[in-house]
Amino acid sequence: MSEQLPNSAAAASGGARAFAANEALLAAAPAVPAGADEASRVRLAANPATAPEVLAGFVDDPAVTVRAAVAMNRAAPPNIDRSLAADRDERVRALLARKLAGLAPGLSGPEQERLRGQALETLSSLVQDEAQRVRMAIADVLKDMPGAPRELILRLAADAAIIVSEPVLRLSPLLEAEDLLTLLAKPPAPGTATAIARRPDLNEQVCDAIAATADTEAIGALLANRSAAIRESTLDALIAQAAGKIEWHEPLVHRPSLSARGAQALSEIVATHLLQALAARADLPAELTQSLERRLAERLAVARPGGTAQKAPADTEDERVMTEARALLADGRLDERTMLTALRRGELRRVAAMLAVAADVGLTLVDRAVQLRSAKSIVSLVWKAGLDIQLVGPLQAHLAGLAPGTILS
């Protein structure tokens, strides 16, 4: 038996050497330098010149700061990155994800194909990480990279968390029109359409798809996107829906291109300050511009006591609109729809009378609220009248001429 021991030991030693040769560096990693404190280990883990064998010894370090330093070390070999992708702390995984995402576009060329494949494999697993922080780190790095891996961009764009997908949906040059249409047809997360609507240079087909979503926020973002190629017919259709959507009015008025038909329709529903901007546009026919200026002068005359616009004597006019409003109330037709229709037509005196009759107050009280441009007073009158809250915004914008930022909801 004494003669067999050396042979057995030799066989065991040979097996160990073969095992070490065929395993990754993690299996053969040396122990962490004896007695090294955390700060020293962090310095070693972060140093690109540190030997891979030493870095491998830090993969299971009890200090998260040490493992994080390894995750950020751009010289760490793929097998160590792969191991850290399963780290128990999502902060480590997020740092690793950010590093690999930044490396991905640069890992090209035949000599680096193997390394690229390994890095992308690890990155692909991190794109599916359960922690949003990890997926967000990748999206933040790749969101506007023209050289980013397209398969990763598609996966991030379809992420169920809008906080992950939004920057990619909004900025990635790798998303094509077909990709965007697919995402709009079946949005993976609330807010998908709004993120897409903010992309630069959207084509007409994508704009049509956003307009068809009936998503008020997304359409508002589309209208505010001056580089979006919105068809004239699509824009006119949106203007027709815009009466009760105050947030659309300003971006509509300031669209780079606006048809005469669309401008005329807008002039009937927008607040006074936006009507002024509409009348100042240089791309509208002269006849329409003059009409808008007349409408603006009439509104200003109504809003300011002692206005100089040509109109019927105040007593006669007020009596007439109050009589009409009382008749509507008696017929059961003094409602939100009637008032919104009058607002769209710019019949502000009729609207003031209807509000006064519905709230059972004098017309002078409504006039006082309008003259003071008091949002609170308008809201109180709508509440007293028992009218639907949908009227609050339009009445403040059109009747009192308040800017969107000062409107009370």
Short mmCIF file of C-alpha atoms in Angstrom, two decimals, residues 175-330:
data_model
loop_
_atom_site.label_atom_id
_atom_site.label_comp_id
_atom_site.label_asym_id
_atom_site.label_seq_id
_atom_site.Cartn_x
_atom_site.Cartn_y
_atom_site.Cartn_z
CA LEU A 175 -36.70 51.90 -33.61
CA GLU A 176 -38.30 51.92 -37.05
CA ALA A 177 -41.81 53.03 -37.98
CA GLU A 178 -42.99 49.40 -38.07
CA ASP A 179 -41.69 48.87 -34.53
CA LEU A 180 -43.52 51.97 -33.30
CA LEU A 181 -46.78 50.97 -34.97
CA THR A 182 -46.58 47.53 -33.35
CA LEU A 183 -46.04 49.09 -29.93
CA LEU A 184 -48.93 51.52 -30.46
CA ALA A 185 -51.24 48.70 -31.52
CA LYS A 186 -50.55 46.81 -28.30
CA PRO A 187 -48.89 49.13 -25.75
CA PRO A 188 -46.77 47.17 -23.25
CA ALA A 189 -47.20 49.87 -20.58
CA PRO A 190 -49.34 52.94 -19.87
CA GLY A 191 -47.54 55.95 -21.30
CA THR A 192 -46.14 54.10 -24.33
CA ALA A 193 -48.04 56.29 -26.81
CA THR A 194 -46.98 59.48 -25.02
CA ALA A 195 -43.31 58.49 -25.11
CA ILE A 196 -43.52 57.70 -28.83
CA ALA A 197 -45.36 60.97 -29.48
CA ARG A 198 -42.32 62.87 -28.19
CA ARG A 199 -39.91 61.23 -30.67
CA PRO A 200 -38.30 63.56 -33.21
CA ASP A 201 -39.35 63.43 -36.86
CA LEU A 202 -42.36 61.12 -36.58
CA ASN A 203 -43.80 60.22 -39.97
CA GLU A 204 -47.45 60.67 -40.97
CA GLN A 205 -48.38 57.03 -40.45
CA VAL A 206 -47.16 56.98 -36.84
CA CYS A 207 -48.83 60.35 -36.17
CA ASP A 208 -52.12 58.95 -37.48
CA ALA A 209 -51.78 55.94 -35.18
CA ILE A 210 -51.19 58.18 -32.15
CA ALA A 211 -54.15 60.39 -33.07
CA ALA A 212 -56.31 57.27 -33.29
CA THR A 213 -55.48 56.16 -29.74
CA ALA A 214 -57.88 58.67 -28.15
CA ASP A 215 -55.15 59.11 -25.52
CA THR A 216 -55.48 62.78 -24.55
CA GLU A 217 -51.99 63.03 -23.05
CA ALA A 218 -50.33 61.31 -26.01
CA ILE A 219 -52.14 63.51 -28.53
CA GLY A 220 -51.18 66.60 -26.56
CA ALA A 221 -47.54 65.50 -26.68
CA LEU A 222 -47.86 64.87 -30.42
CA LEU A 223 -49.30 68.34 -31.04
CA ALA A 224 -46.45 69.87 -29.03
CA ASN A 225 -43.90 67.94 -31.11
CA ARG A 226 -43.10 70.48 -33.81
CA SER A 227 -41.09 67.99 -35.87
CA ALA A 228 -43.99 65.51 -36.13
CA ALA A 229 -45.41 65.27 -39.64
CA ILE A 230 -49.13 65.49 -38.87
CA ARG A 231 -51.39 65.36 -41.92
CA GLU A 232 -53.68 68.35 -42.44
CA SER A 233 -56.73 66.08 -42.30
CA THR A 234 -55.54 64.55 -39.03
CA LEU A 235 -54.91 67.98 -37.54
CA ASP A 236 -58.37 69.19 -38.59
CA ALA A 237 -59.93 66.10 -36.98
CA LEU A 238 -58.10 66.80 -33.73
CA ILE A 239 -59.19 70.44 -33.78
CA ALA A 240 -62.78 69.24 -34.08
CA GLN A 241 -62.29 67.26 -30.85
CA ALA A 242 -60.42 70.00 -28.99
CA ALA A 243 -63.22 72.15 -27.55
CA GLY A 244 -63.13 70.56 -24.12
CA LYS A 245 -59.42 69.71 -24.16
CA ILE A 246 -57.80 72.95 -23.01
CA GLU A 247 -54.31 71.41 -22.92
CA TRP A 248 -54.42 70.92 -26.71
CA HIS A 249 -55.23 74.55 -27.54
CA GLU A 250 -51.81 76.15 -27.19
CA PRO A 251 -49.86 73.50 -29.14
CA LEU A 252 -52.55 73.57 -31.85
CA VAL A 253 -52.30 77.34 -32.23
CA HIS A 254 -48.52 77.09 -32.51
CA ARG A 255 -48.33 74.16 -34.96
CA PRO A 256 -45.78 74.93 -37.73
CA SER A 257 -48.44 74.40 -40.38
CA LEU A 258 -52.13 75.18 -39.93
CA SER A 259 -54.85 75.23 -42.58
CA ALA A 260 -57.21 78.18 -42.90
CA ARG A 261 -60.07 75.85 -42.04
CA GLY A 262 -58.28 74.66 -38.91
CA ALA A 263 -57.39 78.20 -37.83
CA GLN A 264 -61.00 79.31 -38.25
CA ALA A 265 -62.23 76.40 -36.13
CA LEU A 266 -59.63 77.12 -33.46
CA SER A 267 -60.62 80.78 -33.28
CA GLU A 268 -64.04 79.70 -32.04
CA ILE A 269 -62.77 77.69 -29.07
CA VAL A 270 -59.45 79.10 -27.83
CA ALA A 271 -58.94 81.63 -25.06
CA THR A 272 -58.33 85.29 -25.86
CA HIS A 273 -54.55 85.19 -25.46
CA LEU A 274 -54.38 82.28 -27.91
CA LEU A 275 -56.73 83.99 -30.34
CA GLN A 276 -54.27 86.86 -30.31
CA ALA A 277 -51.42 84.45 -31.16
CA LEU A 278 -53.56 82.90 -33.90
CA ALA A 279 -54.30 86.30 -35.45
CA ALA A 280 -50.56 87.11 -35.42
CA ARG A 281 -49.61 84.08 -37.57
CA ALA A 282 -48.02 85.08 -40.88
CA ASP A 283 -49.06 81.96 -42.81
CA LEU A 284 -52.83 82.53 -42.89
CA PRO A 285 -54.79 84.22 -45.70
CA ALA A 286 -55.16 87.98 -45.24
CA GLU A 287 -58.95 87.77 -45.21
CA LEU A 288 -58.90 85.21 -42.40
CA THR A 289 -56.38 87.24 -40.43
CA GLN A 290 -58.68 90.27 -40.62
CA SER A 291 -61.60 88.14 -39.45
CA LEU A 292 -59.55 86.87 -36.50
CA GLU A 293 -58.54 90.40 -35.58
CA ARG A 294 -62.20 91.50 -35.59
CA ARG A 295 -63.15 88.57 -33.38
CA LEU A 296 -60.28 89.44 -31.01
CA ALA A 297 -61.41 93.07 -30.80
CA GLU A 298 -64.96 91.97 -29.97
CA ARG A 299 -63.75 89.69 -27.19
CA LEU A 300 -61.57 92.38 -25.68
CA ALA A 301 -64.47 94.84 -25.81
CA VAL A 302 -66.69 92.37 -23.93
CA ALA A 303 -64.00 91.66 -21.33
CA ARG A 304 -63.20 95.36 -20.67
CA PRO A 305 -65.78 97.83 -19.39
CA GLY A 306 -66.11 100.81 -21.74
CA GLY A 307 -64.90 98.90 -24.80
CA THR A 308 -65.17 100.67 -28.13
CA ALA A 309 -66.38 97.80 -30.32
CA GLN A 310 -69.65 98.38 -32.19
CA LYS A 311 -72.37 96.47 -30.36
CA ALA A 312 -75.97 96.80 -29.24
CA PRO A 313 -76.72 98.88 -26.15
CA ALA A 314 -75.69 96.92 -23.09
CA ASP A 315 -79.12 96.88 -21.43
CA THR A 316 -80.84 95.58 -24.56
CA GLU A 317 -78.18 92.93 -25.17
CA ASP A 318 -78.12 91.76 -21.58
CA GLU A 319 -81.90 91.53 -21.43
CA ARG A 320 -81.96 89.49 -24.61
CA VAL A 321 -79.33 86.91 -23.53
CA MET A 322 -80.85 86.62 -20.06
CA THR A 323 -84.28 86.00 -21.58
CA GLU A 324 -82.80 83.32 -23.84
CA ALA A 325 -81.03 81.69 -20.90
CA ARG A 326 -84.21 81.59 -18.81
CA ALA A 327 -86.06 80.02 -21.75
CA LEU A 328 -83.38 77.35 -22.05
CA LEU A 329 -83.70 76.64 -18.32
CA ALA A 330 -87.47 76.35 -18.58
#
